[in-house]
Short mmCIF file of C-alpha atoms in Angstrom, two decimals:
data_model
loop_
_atom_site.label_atom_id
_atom_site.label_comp_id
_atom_site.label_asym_id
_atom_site.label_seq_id
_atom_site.Cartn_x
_atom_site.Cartn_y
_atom_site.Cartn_z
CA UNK Y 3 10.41 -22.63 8.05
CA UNK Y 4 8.99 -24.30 4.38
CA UNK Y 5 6.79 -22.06 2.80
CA UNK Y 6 3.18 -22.78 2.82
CA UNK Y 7 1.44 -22.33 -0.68
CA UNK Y 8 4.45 -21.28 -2.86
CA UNK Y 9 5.67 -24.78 -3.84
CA UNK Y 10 4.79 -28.14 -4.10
CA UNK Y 11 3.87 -30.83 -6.49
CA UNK Y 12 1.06 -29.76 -8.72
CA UNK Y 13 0.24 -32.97 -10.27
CA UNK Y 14 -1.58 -34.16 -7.17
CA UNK Y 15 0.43 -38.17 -7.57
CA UNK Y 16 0.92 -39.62 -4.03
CA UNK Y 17 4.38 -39.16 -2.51
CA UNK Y 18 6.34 -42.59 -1.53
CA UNK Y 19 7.43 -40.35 1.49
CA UNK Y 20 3.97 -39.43 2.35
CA UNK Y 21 1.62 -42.10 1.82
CA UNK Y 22 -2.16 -41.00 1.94
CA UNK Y 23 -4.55 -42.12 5.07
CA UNK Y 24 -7.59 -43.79 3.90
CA UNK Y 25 -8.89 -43.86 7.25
CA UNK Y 26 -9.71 -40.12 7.48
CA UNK Y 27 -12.64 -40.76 5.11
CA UNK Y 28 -14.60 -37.82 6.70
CA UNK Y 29 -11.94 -34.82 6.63
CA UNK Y 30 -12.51 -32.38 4.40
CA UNK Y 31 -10.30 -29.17 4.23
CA UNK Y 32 -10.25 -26.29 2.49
CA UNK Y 33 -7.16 -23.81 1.75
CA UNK Y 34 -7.26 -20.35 0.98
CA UNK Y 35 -3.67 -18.09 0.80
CA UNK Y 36 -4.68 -14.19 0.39
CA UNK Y 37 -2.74 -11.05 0.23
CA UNK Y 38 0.97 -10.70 -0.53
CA UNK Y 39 1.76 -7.85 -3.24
CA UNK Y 40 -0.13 -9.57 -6.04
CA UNK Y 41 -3.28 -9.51 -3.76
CA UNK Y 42 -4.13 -13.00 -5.40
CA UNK Y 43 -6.41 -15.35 -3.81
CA UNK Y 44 -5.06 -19.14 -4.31
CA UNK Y 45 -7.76 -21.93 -3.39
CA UNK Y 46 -7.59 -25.74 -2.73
CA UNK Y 47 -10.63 -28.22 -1.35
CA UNK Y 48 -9.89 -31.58 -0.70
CA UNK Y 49 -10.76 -34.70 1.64
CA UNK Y 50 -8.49 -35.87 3.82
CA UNK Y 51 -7.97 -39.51 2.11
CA UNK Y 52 -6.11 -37.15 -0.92
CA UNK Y 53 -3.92 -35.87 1.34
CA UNK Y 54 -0.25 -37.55 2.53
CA UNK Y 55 -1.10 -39.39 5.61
CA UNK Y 56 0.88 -36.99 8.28
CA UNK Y 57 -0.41 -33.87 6.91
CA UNK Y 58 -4.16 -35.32 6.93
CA UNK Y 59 -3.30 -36.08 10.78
CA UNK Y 60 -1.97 -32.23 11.00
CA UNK Y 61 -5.59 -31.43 9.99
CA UNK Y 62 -6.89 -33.72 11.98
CA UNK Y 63 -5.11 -32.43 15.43
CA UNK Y 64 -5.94 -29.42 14.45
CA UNK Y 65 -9.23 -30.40 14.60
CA UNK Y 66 -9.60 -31.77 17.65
CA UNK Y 67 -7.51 -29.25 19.62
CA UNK Y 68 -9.02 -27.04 21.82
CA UNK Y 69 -10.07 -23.64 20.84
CA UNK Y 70 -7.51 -22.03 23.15
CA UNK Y 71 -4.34 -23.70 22.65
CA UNK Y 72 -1.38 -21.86 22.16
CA UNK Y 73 -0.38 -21.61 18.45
CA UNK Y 74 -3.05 -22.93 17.04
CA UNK Y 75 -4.74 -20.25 15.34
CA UNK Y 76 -7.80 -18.60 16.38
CA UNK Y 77 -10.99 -18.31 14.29
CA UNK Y 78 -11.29 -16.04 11.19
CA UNK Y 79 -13.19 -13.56 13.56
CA UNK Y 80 -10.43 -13.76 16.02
CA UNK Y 81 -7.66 -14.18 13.90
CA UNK Y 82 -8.74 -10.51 12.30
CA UNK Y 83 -5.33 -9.40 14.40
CA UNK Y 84 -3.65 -6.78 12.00
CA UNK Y 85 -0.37 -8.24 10.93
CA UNK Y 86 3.10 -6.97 10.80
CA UNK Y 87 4.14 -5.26 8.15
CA UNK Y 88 2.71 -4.98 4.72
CA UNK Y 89 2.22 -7.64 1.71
CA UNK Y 90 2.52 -10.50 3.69
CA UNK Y 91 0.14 -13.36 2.63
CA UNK Y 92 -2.96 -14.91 4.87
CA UNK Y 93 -3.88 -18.59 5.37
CA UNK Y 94 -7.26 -19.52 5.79
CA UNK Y 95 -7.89 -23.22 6.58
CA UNK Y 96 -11.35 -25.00 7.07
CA UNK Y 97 -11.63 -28.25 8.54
CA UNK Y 98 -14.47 -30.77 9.24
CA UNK Y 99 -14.83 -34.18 9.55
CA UNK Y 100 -18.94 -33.69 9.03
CA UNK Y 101 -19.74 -32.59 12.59
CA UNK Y 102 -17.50 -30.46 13.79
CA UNK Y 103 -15.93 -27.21 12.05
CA UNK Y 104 -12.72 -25.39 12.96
CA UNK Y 105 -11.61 -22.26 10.93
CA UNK Y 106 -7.91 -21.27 11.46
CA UNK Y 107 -6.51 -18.08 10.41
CA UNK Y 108 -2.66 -17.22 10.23
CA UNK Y 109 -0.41 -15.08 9.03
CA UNK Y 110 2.71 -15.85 7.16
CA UNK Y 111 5.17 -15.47 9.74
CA UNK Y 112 2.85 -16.75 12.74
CA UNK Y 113 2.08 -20.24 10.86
CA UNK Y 114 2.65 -22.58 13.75
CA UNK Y 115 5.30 -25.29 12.82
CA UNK Y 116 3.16 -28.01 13.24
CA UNK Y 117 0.58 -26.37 10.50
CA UNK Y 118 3.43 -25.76 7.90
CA UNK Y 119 3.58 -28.99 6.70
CA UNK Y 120 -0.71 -29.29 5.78
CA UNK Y 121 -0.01 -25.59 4.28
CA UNK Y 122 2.56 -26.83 2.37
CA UNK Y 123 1.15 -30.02 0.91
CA UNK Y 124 -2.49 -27.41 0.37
CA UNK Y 125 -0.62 -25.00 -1.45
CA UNK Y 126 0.67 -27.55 -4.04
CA UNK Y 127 -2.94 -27.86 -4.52
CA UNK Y 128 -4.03 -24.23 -4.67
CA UNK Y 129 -4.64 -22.74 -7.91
CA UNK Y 130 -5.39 -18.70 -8.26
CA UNK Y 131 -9.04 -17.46 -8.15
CA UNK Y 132 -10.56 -13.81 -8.79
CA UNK Y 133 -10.44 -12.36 -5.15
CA UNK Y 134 -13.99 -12.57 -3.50
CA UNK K 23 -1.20 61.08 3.24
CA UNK K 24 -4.56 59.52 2.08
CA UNK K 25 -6.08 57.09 3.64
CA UNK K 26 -6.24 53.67 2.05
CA UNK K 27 -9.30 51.79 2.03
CA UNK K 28 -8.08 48.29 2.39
CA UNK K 29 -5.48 49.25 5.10
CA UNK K 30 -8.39 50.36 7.79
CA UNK K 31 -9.17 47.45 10.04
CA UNK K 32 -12.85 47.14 10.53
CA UNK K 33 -13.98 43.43 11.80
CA UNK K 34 -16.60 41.90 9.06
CA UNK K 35 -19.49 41.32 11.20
CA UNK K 36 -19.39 45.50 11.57
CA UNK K 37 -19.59 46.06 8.04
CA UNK K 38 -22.40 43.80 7.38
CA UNK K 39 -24.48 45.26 10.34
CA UNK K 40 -23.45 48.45 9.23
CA UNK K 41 -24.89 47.31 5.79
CA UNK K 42 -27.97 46.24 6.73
CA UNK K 43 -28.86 49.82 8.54
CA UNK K 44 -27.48 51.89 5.77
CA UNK K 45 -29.83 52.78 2.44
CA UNK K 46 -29.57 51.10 -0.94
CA UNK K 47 -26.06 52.62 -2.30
CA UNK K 48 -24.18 53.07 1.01
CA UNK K 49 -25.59 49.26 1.41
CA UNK K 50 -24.05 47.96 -1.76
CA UNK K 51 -20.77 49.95 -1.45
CA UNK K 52 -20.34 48.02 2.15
CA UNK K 53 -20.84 44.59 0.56
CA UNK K 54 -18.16 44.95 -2.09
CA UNK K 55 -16.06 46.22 0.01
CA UNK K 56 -17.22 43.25 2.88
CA UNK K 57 -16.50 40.79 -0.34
CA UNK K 58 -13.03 42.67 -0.99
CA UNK K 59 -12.01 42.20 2.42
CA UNK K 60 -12.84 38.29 2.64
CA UNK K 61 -10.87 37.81 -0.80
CA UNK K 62 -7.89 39.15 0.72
CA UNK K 63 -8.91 37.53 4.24
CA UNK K 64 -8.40 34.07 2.09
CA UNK K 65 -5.79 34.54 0.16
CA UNK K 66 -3.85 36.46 3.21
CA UNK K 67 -4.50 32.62 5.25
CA UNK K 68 -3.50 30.64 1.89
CA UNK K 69 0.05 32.51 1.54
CA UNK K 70 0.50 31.93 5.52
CA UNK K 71 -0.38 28.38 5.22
CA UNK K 72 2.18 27.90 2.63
CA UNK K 73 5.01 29.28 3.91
CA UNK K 74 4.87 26.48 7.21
CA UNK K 75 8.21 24.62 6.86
CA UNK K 76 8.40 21.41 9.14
CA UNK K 77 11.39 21.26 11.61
CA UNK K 78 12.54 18.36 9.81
CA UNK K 79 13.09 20.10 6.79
CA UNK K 80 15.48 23.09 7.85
CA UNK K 81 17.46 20.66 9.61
CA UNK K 82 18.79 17.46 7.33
CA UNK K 83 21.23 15.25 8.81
CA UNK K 84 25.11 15.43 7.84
CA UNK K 85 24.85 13.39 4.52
CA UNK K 86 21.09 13.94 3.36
CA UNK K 87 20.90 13.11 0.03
CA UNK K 88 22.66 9.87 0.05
CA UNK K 89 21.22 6.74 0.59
CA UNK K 90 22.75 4.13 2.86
CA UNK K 91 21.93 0.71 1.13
CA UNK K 92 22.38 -2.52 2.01
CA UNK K 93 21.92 -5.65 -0.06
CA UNK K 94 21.50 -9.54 1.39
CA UNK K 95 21.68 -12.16 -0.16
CA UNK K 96 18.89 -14.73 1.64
CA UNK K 97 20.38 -17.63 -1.02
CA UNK K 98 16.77 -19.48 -1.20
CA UNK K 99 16.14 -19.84 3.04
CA UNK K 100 13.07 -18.33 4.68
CA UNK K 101 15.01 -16.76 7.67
CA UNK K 102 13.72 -13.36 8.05
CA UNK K 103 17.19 -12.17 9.29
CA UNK K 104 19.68 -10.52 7.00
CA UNK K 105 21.71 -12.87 5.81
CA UNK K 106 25.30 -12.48 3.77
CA UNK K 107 26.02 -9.08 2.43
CA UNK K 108 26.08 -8.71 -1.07
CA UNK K 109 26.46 -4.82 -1.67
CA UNK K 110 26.72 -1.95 0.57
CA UNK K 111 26.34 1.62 -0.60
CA UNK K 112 28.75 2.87 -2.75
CA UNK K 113 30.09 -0.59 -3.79
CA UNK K 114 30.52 -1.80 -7.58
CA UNK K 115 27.70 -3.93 -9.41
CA UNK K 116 28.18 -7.57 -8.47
CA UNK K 117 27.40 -10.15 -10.76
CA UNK K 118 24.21 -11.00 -9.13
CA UNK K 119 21.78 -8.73 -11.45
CA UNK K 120 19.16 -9.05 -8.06
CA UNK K 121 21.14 -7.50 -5.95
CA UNK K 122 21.97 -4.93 -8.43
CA UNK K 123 18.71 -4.37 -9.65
CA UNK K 124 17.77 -4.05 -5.51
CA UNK K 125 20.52 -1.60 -5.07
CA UNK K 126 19.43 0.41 -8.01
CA UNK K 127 15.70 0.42 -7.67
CA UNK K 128 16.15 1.73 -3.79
CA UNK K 129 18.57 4.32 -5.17
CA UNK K 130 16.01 5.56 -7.44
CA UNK K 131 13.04 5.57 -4.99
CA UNK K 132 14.93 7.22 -2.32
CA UNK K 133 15.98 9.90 -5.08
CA UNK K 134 12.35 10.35 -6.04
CA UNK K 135 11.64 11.48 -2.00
CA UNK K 136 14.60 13.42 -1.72
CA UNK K 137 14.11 15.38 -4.64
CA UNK K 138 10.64 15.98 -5.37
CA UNK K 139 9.60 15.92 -1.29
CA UNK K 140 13.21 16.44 0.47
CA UNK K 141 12.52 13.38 2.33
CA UNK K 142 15.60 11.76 4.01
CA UNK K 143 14.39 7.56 3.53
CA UNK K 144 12.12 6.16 5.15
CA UNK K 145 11.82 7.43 8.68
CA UNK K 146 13.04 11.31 6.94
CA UNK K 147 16.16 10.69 9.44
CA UNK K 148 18.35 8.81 7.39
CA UNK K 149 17.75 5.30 7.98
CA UNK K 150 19.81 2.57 6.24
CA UNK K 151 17.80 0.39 3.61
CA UNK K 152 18.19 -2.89 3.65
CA UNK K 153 17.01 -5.40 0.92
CA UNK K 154 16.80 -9.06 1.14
CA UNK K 155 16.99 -11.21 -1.74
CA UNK K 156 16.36 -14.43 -2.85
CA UNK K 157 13.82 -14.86 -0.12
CA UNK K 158 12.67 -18.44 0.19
CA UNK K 159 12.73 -20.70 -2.95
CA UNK K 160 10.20 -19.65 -6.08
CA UNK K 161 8.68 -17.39 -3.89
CA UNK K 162 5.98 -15.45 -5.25
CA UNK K 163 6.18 -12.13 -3.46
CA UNK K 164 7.80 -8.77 -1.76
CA UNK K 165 6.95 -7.83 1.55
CA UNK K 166 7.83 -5.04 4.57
CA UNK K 167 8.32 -6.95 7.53
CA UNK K 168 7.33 -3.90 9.80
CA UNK K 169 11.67 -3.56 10.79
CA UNK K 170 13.07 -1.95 8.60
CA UNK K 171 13.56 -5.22 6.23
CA UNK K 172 12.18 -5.38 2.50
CA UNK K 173 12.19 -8.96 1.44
CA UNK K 174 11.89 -10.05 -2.48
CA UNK K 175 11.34 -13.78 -3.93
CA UNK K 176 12.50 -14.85 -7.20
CA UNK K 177 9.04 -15.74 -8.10
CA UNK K 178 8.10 -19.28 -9.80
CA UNK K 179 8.17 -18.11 -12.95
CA UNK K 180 4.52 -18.16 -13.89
CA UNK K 181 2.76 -15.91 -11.45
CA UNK K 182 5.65 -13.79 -10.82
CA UNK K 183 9.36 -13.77 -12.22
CA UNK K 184 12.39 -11.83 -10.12
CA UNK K 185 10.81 -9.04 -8.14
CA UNK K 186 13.82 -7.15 -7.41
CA UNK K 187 12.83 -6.26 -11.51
CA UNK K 188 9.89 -3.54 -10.55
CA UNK K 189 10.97 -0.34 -9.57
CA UNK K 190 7.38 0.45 -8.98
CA UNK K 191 8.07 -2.80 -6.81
CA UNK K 192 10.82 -1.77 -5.05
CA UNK K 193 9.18 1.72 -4.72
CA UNK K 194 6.06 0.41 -3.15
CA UNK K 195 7.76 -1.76 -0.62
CA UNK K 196 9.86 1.48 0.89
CA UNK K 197 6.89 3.22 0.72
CA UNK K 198 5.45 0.56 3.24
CA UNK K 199 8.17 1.71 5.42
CA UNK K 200 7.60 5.90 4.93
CA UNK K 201 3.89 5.39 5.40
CA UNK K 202 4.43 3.50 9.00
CA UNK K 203 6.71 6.10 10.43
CA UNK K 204 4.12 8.63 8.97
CA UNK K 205 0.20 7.70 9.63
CA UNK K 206 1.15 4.13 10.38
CA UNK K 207 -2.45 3.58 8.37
CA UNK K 208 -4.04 0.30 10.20
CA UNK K 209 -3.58 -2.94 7.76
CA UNK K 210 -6.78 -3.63 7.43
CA UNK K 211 -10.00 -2.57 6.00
CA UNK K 212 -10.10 0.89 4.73
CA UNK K 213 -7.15 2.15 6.16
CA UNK K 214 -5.02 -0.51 4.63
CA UNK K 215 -6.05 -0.03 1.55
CA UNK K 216 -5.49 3.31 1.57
CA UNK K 217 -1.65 1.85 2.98
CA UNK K 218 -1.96 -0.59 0.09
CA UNK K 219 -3.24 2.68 -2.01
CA UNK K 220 -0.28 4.88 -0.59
CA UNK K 221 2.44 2.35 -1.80
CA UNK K 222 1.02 2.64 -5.36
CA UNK K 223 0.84 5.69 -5.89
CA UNK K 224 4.77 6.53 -4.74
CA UNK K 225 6.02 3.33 -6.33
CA UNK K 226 4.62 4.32 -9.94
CA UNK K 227 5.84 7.94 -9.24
CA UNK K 228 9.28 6.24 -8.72
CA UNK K 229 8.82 4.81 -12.07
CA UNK K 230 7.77 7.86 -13.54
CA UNK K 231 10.21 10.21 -12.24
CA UNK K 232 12.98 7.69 -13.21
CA UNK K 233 11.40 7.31 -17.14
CA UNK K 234 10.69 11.34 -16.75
CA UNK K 235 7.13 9.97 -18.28
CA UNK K 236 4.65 12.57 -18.13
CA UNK K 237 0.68 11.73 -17.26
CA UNK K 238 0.09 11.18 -20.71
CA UNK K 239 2.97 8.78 -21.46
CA UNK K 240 3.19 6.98 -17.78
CA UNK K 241 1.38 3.34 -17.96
CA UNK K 242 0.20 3.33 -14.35
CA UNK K 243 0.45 -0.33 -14.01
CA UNK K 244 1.82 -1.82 -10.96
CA UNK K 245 3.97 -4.78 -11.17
CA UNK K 246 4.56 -4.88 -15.21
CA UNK K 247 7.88 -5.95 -14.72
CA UNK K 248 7.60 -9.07 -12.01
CA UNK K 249 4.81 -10.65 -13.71
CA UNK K 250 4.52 -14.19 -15.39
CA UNK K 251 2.75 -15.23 -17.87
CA UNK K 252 -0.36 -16.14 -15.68
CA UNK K 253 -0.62 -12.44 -14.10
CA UNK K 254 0.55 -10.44 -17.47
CA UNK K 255 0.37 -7.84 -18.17
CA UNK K 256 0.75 -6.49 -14.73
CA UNK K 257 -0.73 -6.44 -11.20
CA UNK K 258 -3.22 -3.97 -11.50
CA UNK K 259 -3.83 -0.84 -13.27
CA UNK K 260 -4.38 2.73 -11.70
CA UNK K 261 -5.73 4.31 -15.39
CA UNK K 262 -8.39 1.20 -15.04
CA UNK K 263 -8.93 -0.81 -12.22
CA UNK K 264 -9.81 -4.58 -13.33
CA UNK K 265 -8.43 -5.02 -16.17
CA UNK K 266 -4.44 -5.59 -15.17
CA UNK K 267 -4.72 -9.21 -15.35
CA UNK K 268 -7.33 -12.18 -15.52
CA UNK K 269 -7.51 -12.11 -11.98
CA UNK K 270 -7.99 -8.69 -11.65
CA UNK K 271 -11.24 -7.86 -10.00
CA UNK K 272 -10.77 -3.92 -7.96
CA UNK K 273 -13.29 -1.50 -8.43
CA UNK K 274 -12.83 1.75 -9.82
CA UNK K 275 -15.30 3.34 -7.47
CA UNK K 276 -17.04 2.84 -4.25
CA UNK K 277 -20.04 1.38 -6.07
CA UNK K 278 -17.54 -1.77 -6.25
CA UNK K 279 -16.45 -1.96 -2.49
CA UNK K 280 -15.42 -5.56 -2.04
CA UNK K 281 -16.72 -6.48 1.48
CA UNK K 282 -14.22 -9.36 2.59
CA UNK K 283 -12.65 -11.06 5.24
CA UNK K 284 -9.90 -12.34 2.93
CA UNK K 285 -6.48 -10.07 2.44
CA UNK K 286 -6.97 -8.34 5.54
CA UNK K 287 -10.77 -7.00 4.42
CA UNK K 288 -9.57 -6.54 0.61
CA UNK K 289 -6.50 -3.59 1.17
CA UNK K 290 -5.00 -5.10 -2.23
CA UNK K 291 -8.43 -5.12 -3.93
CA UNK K 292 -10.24 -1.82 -2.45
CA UNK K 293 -6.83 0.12 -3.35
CA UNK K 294 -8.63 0.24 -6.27
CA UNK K 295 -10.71 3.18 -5.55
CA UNK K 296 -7.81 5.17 -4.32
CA UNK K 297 -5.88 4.29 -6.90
CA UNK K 298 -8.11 5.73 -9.67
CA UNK K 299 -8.36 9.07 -7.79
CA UNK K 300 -5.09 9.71 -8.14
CA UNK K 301 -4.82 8.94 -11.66
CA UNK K 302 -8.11 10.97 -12.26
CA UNK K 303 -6.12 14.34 -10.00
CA UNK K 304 -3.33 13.62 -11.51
CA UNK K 305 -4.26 13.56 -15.07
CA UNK K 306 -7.02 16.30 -14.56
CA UNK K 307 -4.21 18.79 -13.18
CA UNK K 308 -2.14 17.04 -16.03
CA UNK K 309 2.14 17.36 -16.64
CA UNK K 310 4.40 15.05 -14.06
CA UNK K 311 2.51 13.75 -11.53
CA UNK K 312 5.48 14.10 -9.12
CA UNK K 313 4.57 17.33 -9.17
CA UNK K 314 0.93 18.75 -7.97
CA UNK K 315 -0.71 15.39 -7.58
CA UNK K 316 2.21 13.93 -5.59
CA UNK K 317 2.78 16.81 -3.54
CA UNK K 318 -0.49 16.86 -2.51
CA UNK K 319 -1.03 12.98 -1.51
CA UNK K 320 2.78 13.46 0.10
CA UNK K 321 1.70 16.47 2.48
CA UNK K 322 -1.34 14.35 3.21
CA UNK K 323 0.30 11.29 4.19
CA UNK K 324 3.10 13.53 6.96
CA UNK K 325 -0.31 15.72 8.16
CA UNK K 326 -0.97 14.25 11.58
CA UNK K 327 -4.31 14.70 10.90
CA UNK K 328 -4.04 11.99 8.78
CA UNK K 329 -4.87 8.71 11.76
CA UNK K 330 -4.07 5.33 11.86
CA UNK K 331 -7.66 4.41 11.05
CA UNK K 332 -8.02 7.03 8.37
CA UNK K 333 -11.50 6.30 6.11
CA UNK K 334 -11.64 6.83 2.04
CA UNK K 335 -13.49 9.92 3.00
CA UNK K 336 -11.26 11.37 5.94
CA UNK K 337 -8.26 10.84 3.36
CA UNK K 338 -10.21 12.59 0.54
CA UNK K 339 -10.89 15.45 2.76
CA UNK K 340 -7.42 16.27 4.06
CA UNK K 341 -5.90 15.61 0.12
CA UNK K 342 -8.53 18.57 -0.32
CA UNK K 343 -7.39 20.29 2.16
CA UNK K 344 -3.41 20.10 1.23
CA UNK K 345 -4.29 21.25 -2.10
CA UNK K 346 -5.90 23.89 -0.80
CA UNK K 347 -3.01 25.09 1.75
CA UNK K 348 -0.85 24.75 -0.88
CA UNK K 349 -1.80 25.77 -4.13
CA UNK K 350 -5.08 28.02 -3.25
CA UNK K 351 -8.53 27.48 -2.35
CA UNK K 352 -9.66 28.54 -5.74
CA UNK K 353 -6.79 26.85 -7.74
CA UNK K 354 -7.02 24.12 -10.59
CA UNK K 355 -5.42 21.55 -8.34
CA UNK K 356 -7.92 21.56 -5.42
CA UNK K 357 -10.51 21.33 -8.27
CA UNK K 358 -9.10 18.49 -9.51
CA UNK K 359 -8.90 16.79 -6.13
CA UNK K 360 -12.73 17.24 -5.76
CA UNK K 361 -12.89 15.94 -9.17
CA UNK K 362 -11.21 13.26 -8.37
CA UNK K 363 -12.94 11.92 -5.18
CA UNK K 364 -16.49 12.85 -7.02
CA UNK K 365 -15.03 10.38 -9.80
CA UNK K 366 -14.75 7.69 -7.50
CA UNK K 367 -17.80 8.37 -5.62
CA UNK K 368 -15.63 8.92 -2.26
CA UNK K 369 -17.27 11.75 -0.31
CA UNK K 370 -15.30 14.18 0.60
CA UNK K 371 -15.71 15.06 3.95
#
């Protein structure tokens, strides 16, 4: 399992590996990794075109998957499911593509392997804000 | 023989209706004797209260006193399995000053409950401790995985550095443990900040005890030792929530409740508020704060009483009331427990 939000390549420059997707003009996604012992909120916002083509099609899918499917993630309001032990951190991950909205909530530890990836490339992104 | 007064066994509600028939001096003799009587009625209940020993303690295990500790080296993967051994209790220091600093930080947080609370690790029965480091590659954290597993990153250097570093660290994350095999307080909301608030408290009295720092001379920041230069100069701060870093944003009292959905409804930024209460009880009652103060938030957290989904207030009431059992209805340390909670603008009930 890669670590969402603890590395990544903070000067934003597009990976040869990862080329960006100009068609997915209309994502937008927004990042937020909470908790862990710090208790320091991390925050990233960007549209889809920024992001490495396969990860802005992670968003995407995630998107357009239904509500219920297994390992997806719920919504924040479902995903308020207490996790195991203590200091762990929280994902948070808004997408739209203008019409429709999804709100994932996971975590760390119950990331879906398919999501890592997005949460990885977001995190490289995320930069520390006073908690709400 | 004479008869002695406080010896003869008549039930309260007699003398007072007694009182009220008799005239004005038989009337006042009856109420100081009726006040007499409920003096020693309270302090008779206080000394009875305190001399309830748990089952647990009369009977320790066949090598109480001694940690069992185990050290893993997770060389830089994410598996959340042990992975090679890299000091067992008893062992020499290794070169790896992570594992060392591990082994040694446990050692002194499981001295710290055995000592001042005769607490046998974290379940009380003995368990092994096992620490895994170099979790994952520059990560920044230290977690309980809810198994028995404490898990420290090496930190990127700029939020946090090595984490293995903070006994207060180290402290906190085996209080995680204690606290679910005690109330098990729910991660979220309320209750986990007071779970957040819990592993605070014990983690700086780790540091405390170890430094034999006094109220006066303790810091009571968390973290001071795993931060980077972006968090310095710690985590947070129990003297004054808010002000530990640039990031810092918990309240002090409950006119500050952060209302979130983020961190699990805010149990690292509400901790705040129970935080400061024990630093106010603490520092009111004043000396080591291993002593009163963390007796009293130690018999709190083993009272059943105290639930899973334990409020601010519920927890303020029983710290009250284990102040009370144990040092006196009318003593300085309950006072400074309702000082406390007042201070924070918890009500105590």
């Amino acid at each position: 399992m890669n670590l969402p939000g603890s590395t990544g390549d903070p000067s934003g420059l597009p990976d040869p590996a990862h080329p960006r997707d100009m068609s997915d003009a209309g994502l937008h996604v927004t990042y937020r990794r909470s908790g862990g012992i710090a208790g320091l909120d991390l925050v990233a916002e960007c549209a889809g075109s920024d992001l490495p083509q396969d990860h802005a099609r992670v968003a995407r899918d995630l998107l357009d998957a239904p509500a219920d499917e297994p390992g997806r993630g719920g919504t924040e309001r479902e995903a308020a499911v207490v996790p195991a032990g203590a200091d762990r951190f929280t994902y948070t991950v808004h997408i739209t593509d203008g019409t429709r909205h999804r709100t994932l909530t996971w975590s760390e530890g119950a990331v879906p392997s398919a999501a890592e990836p997005l949460l990885a490339s977001l995190g490289g992104l995320a930069t520390p804000q006073r908690a709400p | 023989m004479s008869l002695q007064p406080l010896a003869c066994i008549i039930p309260p509600d007699l003398l007072a209706a007694v009182a009220r028939e008799a005239d004005a001096t038989q009337r006042q003799a009856l109420l100081d004797t009726l006040q007499l009587d409920q003096s020693f009625r309270v302090v008779r209940a206080e000394n009875a209260a305190r001399t309830v020993e748990t089952t647990r303690a009369l009977t320790p295990r066949v090598g109480a006193g001694t940690p069992s500790r185990s050290i893993y080296d997770q060389k830089h993967s994410t598996a959340t399995t042990p992975g090679t051994l890299a000091r067992s209790e008893g062992q020499a220091p290794v070169a790896d000053v992570s594992v060392n600093q591990a082994y040694d930080n446990f050692g002194y947080t499981y001295k710290l409950y055995w000592d001042i609370f005769h607490r046998d690790s974290i379940d009380d029965q003995g368990l092994p401790i096992e620490g895994l480091v170099h979790f994952g590659a520059n990560y920044d954290n230290a977690f309980w995985d809810g198994a028995g597993h404490m898990f420290f990153g090496d930190g990127d250097g700029q939020m946090l550095t090595d984490t293995t570093k903070g006994i207060d660290v180290v402290g906190h994350e085996l209080t995680h443990g204690v606290t679910q095999h005690e109330a098990n307080l729910t991660y979220s909301g309320q209750s986990g900040a007071l779970n957040e608030s819990v592993s605070d408290v014990f983690g700086s009295l780790v540091k405390q005890y170890h430094l034999g720092q006094d109220v006066a001379t303790a810091d009571w920041l968390i973290g001071a030792d795993i931060v980077g230069p972006q968090l310095a100069p710690a985590l947070r701060s129990m003297k004054a929530p808010g002000t530990a870093n640039h990031y810092d944003n918990q309240p002090a009292t409950m006119d500050g409740y952060v209302h979130t959905t983020s961190d699990n409804g805010g149990v690292h930024t509400n901790s705040g508020i129970p935080n400061h209460a024990f630093y106010v009880i603490a520092t009111t009652i004043g000396g080591n704060a291993w002593e009163a103060a963390g007796q009293i938030w130690y018999d709190t957290l083993v009272d059943p009483r105290l639930r899973p989904n334990a409020t601010f207030s519920k927890f303020a009431a029983l710290t009250l009331r284990s102040a009370r059992t144990r040092y006196g209805a009318s003593s300085n340390e309950a006072a400074a427990v309702k000082t406390g909670w007042d201070e924070v603008k918890v009500r105590v009930r």
